[in-house]
Coordinates of C-alpha atoms and ligand atoms in Angstrom, one line a residue:
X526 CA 28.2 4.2 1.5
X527 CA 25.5 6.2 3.0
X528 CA 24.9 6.2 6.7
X529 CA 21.4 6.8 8.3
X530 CA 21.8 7.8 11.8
X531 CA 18.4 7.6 13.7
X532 CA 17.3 8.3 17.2
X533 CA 16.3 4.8 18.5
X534 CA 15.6 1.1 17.4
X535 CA 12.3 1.8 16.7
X536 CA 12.9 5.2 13.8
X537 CA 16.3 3.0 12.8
X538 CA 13.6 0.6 12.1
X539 CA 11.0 2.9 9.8
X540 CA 14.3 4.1 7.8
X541 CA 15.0 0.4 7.1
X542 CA 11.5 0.0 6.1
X543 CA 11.3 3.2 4.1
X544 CA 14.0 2.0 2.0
X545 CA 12.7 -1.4 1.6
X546 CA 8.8 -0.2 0.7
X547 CA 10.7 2.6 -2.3
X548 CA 12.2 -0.6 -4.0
X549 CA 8.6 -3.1 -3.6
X550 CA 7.0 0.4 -4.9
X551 CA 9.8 1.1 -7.8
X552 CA 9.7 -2.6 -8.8
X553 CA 6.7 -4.2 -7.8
X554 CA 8.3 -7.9 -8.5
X555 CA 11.5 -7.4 -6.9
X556 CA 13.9 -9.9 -5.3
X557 CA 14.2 -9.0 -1.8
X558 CA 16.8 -10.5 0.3
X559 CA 16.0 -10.8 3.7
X560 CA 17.8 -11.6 6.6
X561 CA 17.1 -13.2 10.1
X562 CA 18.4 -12.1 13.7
X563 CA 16.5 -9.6 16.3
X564 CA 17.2 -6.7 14.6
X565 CA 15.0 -6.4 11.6
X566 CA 12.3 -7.6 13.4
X567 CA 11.5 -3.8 13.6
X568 CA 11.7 -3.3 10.3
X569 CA 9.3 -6.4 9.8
X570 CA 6.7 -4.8 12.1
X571 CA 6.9 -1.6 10.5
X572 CA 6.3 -3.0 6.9
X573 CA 3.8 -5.4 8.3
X574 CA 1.5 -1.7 9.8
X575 CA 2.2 0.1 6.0
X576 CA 0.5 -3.3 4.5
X577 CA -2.1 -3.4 6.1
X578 CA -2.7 0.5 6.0
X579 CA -3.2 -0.3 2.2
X580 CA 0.2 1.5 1.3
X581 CA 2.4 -1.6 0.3
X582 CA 1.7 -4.7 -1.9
X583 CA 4.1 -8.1 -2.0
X584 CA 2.1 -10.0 -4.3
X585 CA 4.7 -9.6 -6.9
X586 CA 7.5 -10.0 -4.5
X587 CA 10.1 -12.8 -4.3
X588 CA 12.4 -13.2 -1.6
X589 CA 15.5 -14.7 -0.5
X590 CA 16.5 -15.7 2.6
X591 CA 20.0 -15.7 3.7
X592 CA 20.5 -18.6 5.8
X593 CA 19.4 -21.8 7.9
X594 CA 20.3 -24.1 10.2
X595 CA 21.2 -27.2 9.2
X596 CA 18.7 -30.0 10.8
X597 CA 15.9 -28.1 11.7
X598 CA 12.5 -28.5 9.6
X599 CA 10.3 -25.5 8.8
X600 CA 8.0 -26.4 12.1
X601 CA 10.6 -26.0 14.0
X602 CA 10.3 -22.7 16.1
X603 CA 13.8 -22.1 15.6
X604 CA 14.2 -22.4 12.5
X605 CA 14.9 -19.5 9.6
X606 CA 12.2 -20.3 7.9
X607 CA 9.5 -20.4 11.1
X608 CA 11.2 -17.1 11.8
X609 CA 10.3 -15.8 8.4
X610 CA 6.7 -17.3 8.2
X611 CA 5.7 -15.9 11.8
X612 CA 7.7 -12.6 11.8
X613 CA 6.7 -11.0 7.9
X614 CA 5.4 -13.8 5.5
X615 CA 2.1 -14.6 7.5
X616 CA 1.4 -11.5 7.5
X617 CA 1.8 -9.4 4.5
X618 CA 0.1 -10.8 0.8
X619 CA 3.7 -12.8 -0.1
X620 CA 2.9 -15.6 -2.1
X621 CA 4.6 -18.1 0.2
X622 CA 5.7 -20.3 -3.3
X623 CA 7.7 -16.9 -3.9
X624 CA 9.6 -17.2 -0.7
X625 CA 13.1 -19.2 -0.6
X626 CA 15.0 -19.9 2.4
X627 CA 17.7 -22.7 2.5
X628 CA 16.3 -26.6 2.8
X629 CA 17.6 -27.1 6.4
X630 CA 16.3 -30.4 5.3
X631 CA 18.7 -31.4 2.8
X632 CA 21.4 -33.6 4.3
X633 CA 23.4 -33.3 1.4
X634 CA 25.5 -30.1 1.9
X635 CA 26.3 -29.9 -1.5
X636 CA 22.9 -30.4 -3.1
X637 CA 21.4 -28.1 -0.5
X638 CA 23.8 -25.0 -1.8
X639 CA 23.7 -26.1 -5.3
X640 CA 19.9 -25.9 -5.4
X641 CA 20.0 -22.6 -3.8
X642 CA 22.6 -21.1 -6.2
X643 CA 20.3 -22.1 -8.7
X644 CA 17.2 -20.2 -6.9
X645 CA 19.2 -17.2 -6.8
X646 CA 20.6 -17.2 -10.3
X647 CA 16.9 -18.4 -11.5
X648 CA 15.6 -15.1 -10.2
X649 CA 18.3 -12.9 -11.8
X650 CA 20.3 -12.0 -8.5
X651 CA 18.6 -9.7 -5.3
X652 CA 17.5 -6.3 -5.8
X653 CA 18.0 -5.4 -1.8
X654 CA 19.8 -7.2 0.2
X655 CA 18.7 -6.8 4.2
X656 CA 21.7 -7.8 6.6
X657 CA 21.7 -7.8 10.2
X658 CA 25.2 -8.0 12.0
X659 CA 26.9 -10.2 13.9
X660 CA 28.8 -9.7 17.1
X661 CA 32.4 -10.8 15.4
X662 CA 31.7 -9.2 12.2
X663 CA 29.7 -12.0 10.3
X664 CA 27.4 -11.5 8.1
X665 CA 24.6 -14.2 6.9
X666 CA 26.5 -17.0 8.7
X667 CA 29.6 -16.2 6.9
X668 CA 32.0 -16.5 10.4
X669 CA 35.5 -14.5 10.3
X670 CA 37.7 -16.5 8.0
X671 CA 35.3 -17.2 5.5
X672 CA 36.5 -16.3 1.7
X673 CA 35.2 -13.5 0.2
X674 CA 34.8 -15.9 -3.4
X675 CA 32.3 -18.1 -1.9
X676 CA 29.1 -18.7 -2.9
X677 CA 26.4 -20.6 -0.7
X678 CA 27.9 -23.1 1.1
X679 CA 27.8 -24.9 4.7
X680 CA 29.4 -23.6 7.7
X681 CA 30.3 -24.5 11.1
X682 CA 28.9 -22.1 13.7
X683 CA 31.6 -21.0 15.4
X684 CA 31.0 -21.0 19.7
X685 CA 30.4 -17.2 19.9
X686 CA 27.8 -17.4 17.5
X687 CA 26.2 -20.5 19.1
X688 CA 26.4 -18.9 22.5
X689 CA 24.9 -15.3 21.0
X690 CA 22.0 -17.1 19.1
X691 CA 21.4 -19.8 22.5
X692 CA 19.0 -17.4 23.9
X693 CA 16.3 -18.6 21.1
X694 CA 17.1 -22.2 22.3
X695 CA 16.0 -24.4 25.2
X696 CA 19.7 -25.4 26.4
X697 CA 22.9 -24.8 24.6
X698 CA 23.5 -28.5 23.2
X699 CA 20.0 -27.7 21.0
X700 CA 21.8 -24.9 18.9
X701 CA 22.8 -26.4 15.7
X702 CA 26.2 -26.5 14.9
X703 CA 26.1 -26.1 11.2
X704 CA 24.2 -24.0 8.7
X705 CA 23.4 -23.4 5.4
X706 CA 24.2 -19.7 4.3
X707 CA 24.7 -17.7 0.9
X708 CA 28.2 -17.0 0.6
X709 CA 29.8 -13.6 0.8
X710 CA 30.2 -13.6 -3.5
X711 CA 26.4 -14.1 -3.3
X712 CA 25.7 -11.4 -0.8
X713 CA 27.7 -9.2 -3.0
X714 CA 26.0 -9.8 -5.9
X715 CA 23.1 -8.2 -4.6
X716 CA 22.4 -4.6 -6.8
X717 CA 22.0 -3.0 -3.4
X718 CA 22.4 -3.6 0.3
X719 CA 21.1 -2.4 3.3
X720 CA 22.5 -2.9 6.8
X721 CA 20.7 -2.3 9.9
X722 CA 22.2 -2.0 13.5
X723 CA 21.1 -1.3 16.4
X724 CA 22.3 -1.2 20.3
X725 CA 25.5 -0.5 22.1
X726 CA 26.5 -3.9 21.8
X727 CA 27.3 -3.7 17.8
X728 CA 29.0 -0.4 18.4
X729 CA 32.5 -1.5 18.0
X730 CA 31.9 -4.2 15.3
X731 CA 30.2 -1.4 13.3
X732 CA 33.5 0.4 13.6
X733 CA 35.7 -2.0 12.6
X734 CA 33.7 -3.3 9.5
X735 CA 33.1 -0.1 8.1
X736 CA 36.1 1.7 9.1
X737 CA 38.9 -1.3 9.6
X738 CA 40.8 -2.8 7.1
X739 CA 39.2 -5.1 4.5
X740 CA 39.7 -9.1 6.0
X741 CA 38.3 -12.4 5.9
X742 CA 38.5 -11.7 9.6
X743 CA 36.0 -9.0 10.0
X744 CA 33.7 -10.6 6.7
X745 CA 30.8 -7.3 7.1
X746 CA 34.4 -5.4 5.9
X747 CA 33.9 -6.8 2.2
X748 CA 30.9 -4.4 2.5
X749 CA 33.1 -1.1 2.0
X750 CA 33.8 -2.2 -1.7
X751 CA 30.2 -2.9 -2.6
X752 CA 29.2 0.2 -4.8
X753 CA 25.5 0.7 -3.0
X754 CA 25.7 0.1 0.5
X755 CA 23.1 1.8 3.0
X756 CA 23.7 1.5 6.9
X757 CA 21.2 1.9 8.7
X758 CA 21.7 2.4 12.5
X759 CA 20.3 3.7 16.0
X760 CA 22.9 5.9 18.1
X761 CA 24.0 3.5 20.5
X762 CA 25.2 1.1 17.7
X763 CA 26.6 4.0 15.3
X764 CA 27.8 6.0 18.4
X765 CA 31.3 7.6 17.4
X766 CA 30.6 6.8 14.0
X767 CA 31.6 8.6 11.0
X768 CA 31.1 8.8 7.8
Ligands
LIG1154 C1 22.4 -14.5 13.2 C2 22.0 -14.4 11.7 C3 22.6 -13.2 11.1 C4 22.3 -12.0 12.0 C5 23.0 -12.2 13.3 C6 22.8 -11.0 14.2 O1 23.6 -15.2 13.4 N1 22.4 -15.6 10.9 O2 22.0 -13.0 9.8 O3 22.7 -10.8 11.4 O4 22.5 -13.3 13.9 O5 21.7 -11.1 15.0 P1 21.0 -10.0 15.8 O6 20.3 -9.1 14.9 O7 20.0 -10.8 16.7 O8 22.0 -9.4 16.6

């Protein structure tokens, strides 16, 4: 694994995006997979400036989400797929047909993962894999506990994760309680990965994953056997850290 130490959220960020415009460069019609949360919203914003500098073309790209709620439509502010549209895909020359995130939509759970299993195999597998981290370790919404062998499937939210993500939601009882997410095997199959962390408040999680014993119970963990694994951090959240 290599580790990318930066000043502050916002260089963490341009390292993040570095790494993300060498593969759209290298491989114009990559399969990026891309991720959700606060923290690459940076990295979003930094892409965003290089396109419309001229210095970075998506027509090519496809991308692939890692999760959604389960219930919310793609209007919905809170969902994934809002998040996506408003934060990168409206913004950058994506051909939105090229651009998969879960069916939050789908009330069958099983038909919902089968079809996205089937996106993902379609497009022979992710080329860079973007992850954010959670509080407790979890990666997508793959909560502690979750089998490393899975593939995308539907989880229940655990409370922590309800509570951390309440803060995008009117009142607590409108956080879903169930998502959609690519499974760990999926996330795995990725050719290469890149976390990014930032803030005091991942400090200790960051330590633990990368530095703890491999568990269900920490699932970012699973990360230290994947052969091509960037971290990406700022100091607060790789504080202590080493490599
Ligand atoms: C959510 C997402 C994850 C994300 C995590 C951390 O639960 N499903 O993909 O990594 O939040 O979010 P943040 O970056 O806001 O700390």
């Amino acid at each position: 694994m290599r580790v990318y130490c930066a000043a502050d959220y916002y260089h963490a960020s341009r390292v993040a995006a570095n790494i993300i415009s060498a593969q759209v460069i290298m491989k114009p019609d990559c399969v990026l997979g891309l991720a959700t949360g606060s923290t690459p919203i940076g990295t979003y914003e930094q892409l965003i400036r290089w396109y419309e500098k001229g210095d970075l073309d998506f027509s090519q790209v496809h991308s692939i989400n890692l999760d959604e709620y389960r219930g919310l439509s793609p209007e919905n502010g809170q969902s994934y797929r809002y998040f996506m549209n408003t934060h990168l895909f409206d913004k950058i020359n994506i051909d939105k047909k090229n651009t998969f995130v879960p069916n939050g939509l789908e009330p069958d759970p099983e038909k919902a993962c089968r079809d996205y299993e089937e996106v993902i195999h379609a497009h022979g597998g992710v080329d860079l894999q973007i992850l954010g981290l959670g509080h407790n370790g979890h990666i997508g919404f793959n909560e502690p506990g979750s089998a490393f062998e899975k593939e995308t499937h539907c989880v229940k939210l655990s409370e922590t994760t309800r509570q951390a993500n309440a803060r995008f939601f009117a009142s607590m009882e409108e956080v879903p309680t169930e998502a959609y997410t690519m499974g760990i095997k999926s996330i795995m199959q990725a050719k290469k990965i890149v976390v990014i962390v930032s803030g005091e408040s991942k400090n200790e999680i960051v330590k633990k994953a990368f530095h703890g014993p491999i568990t269900p119970e920490v699932p970012a963990s699973v990360l230290q056997l994947h052969n091509d694994v960037i971290l990406v951090g700022d100091e607060a959240a790789l504080a202590g850290f080493v490599q």
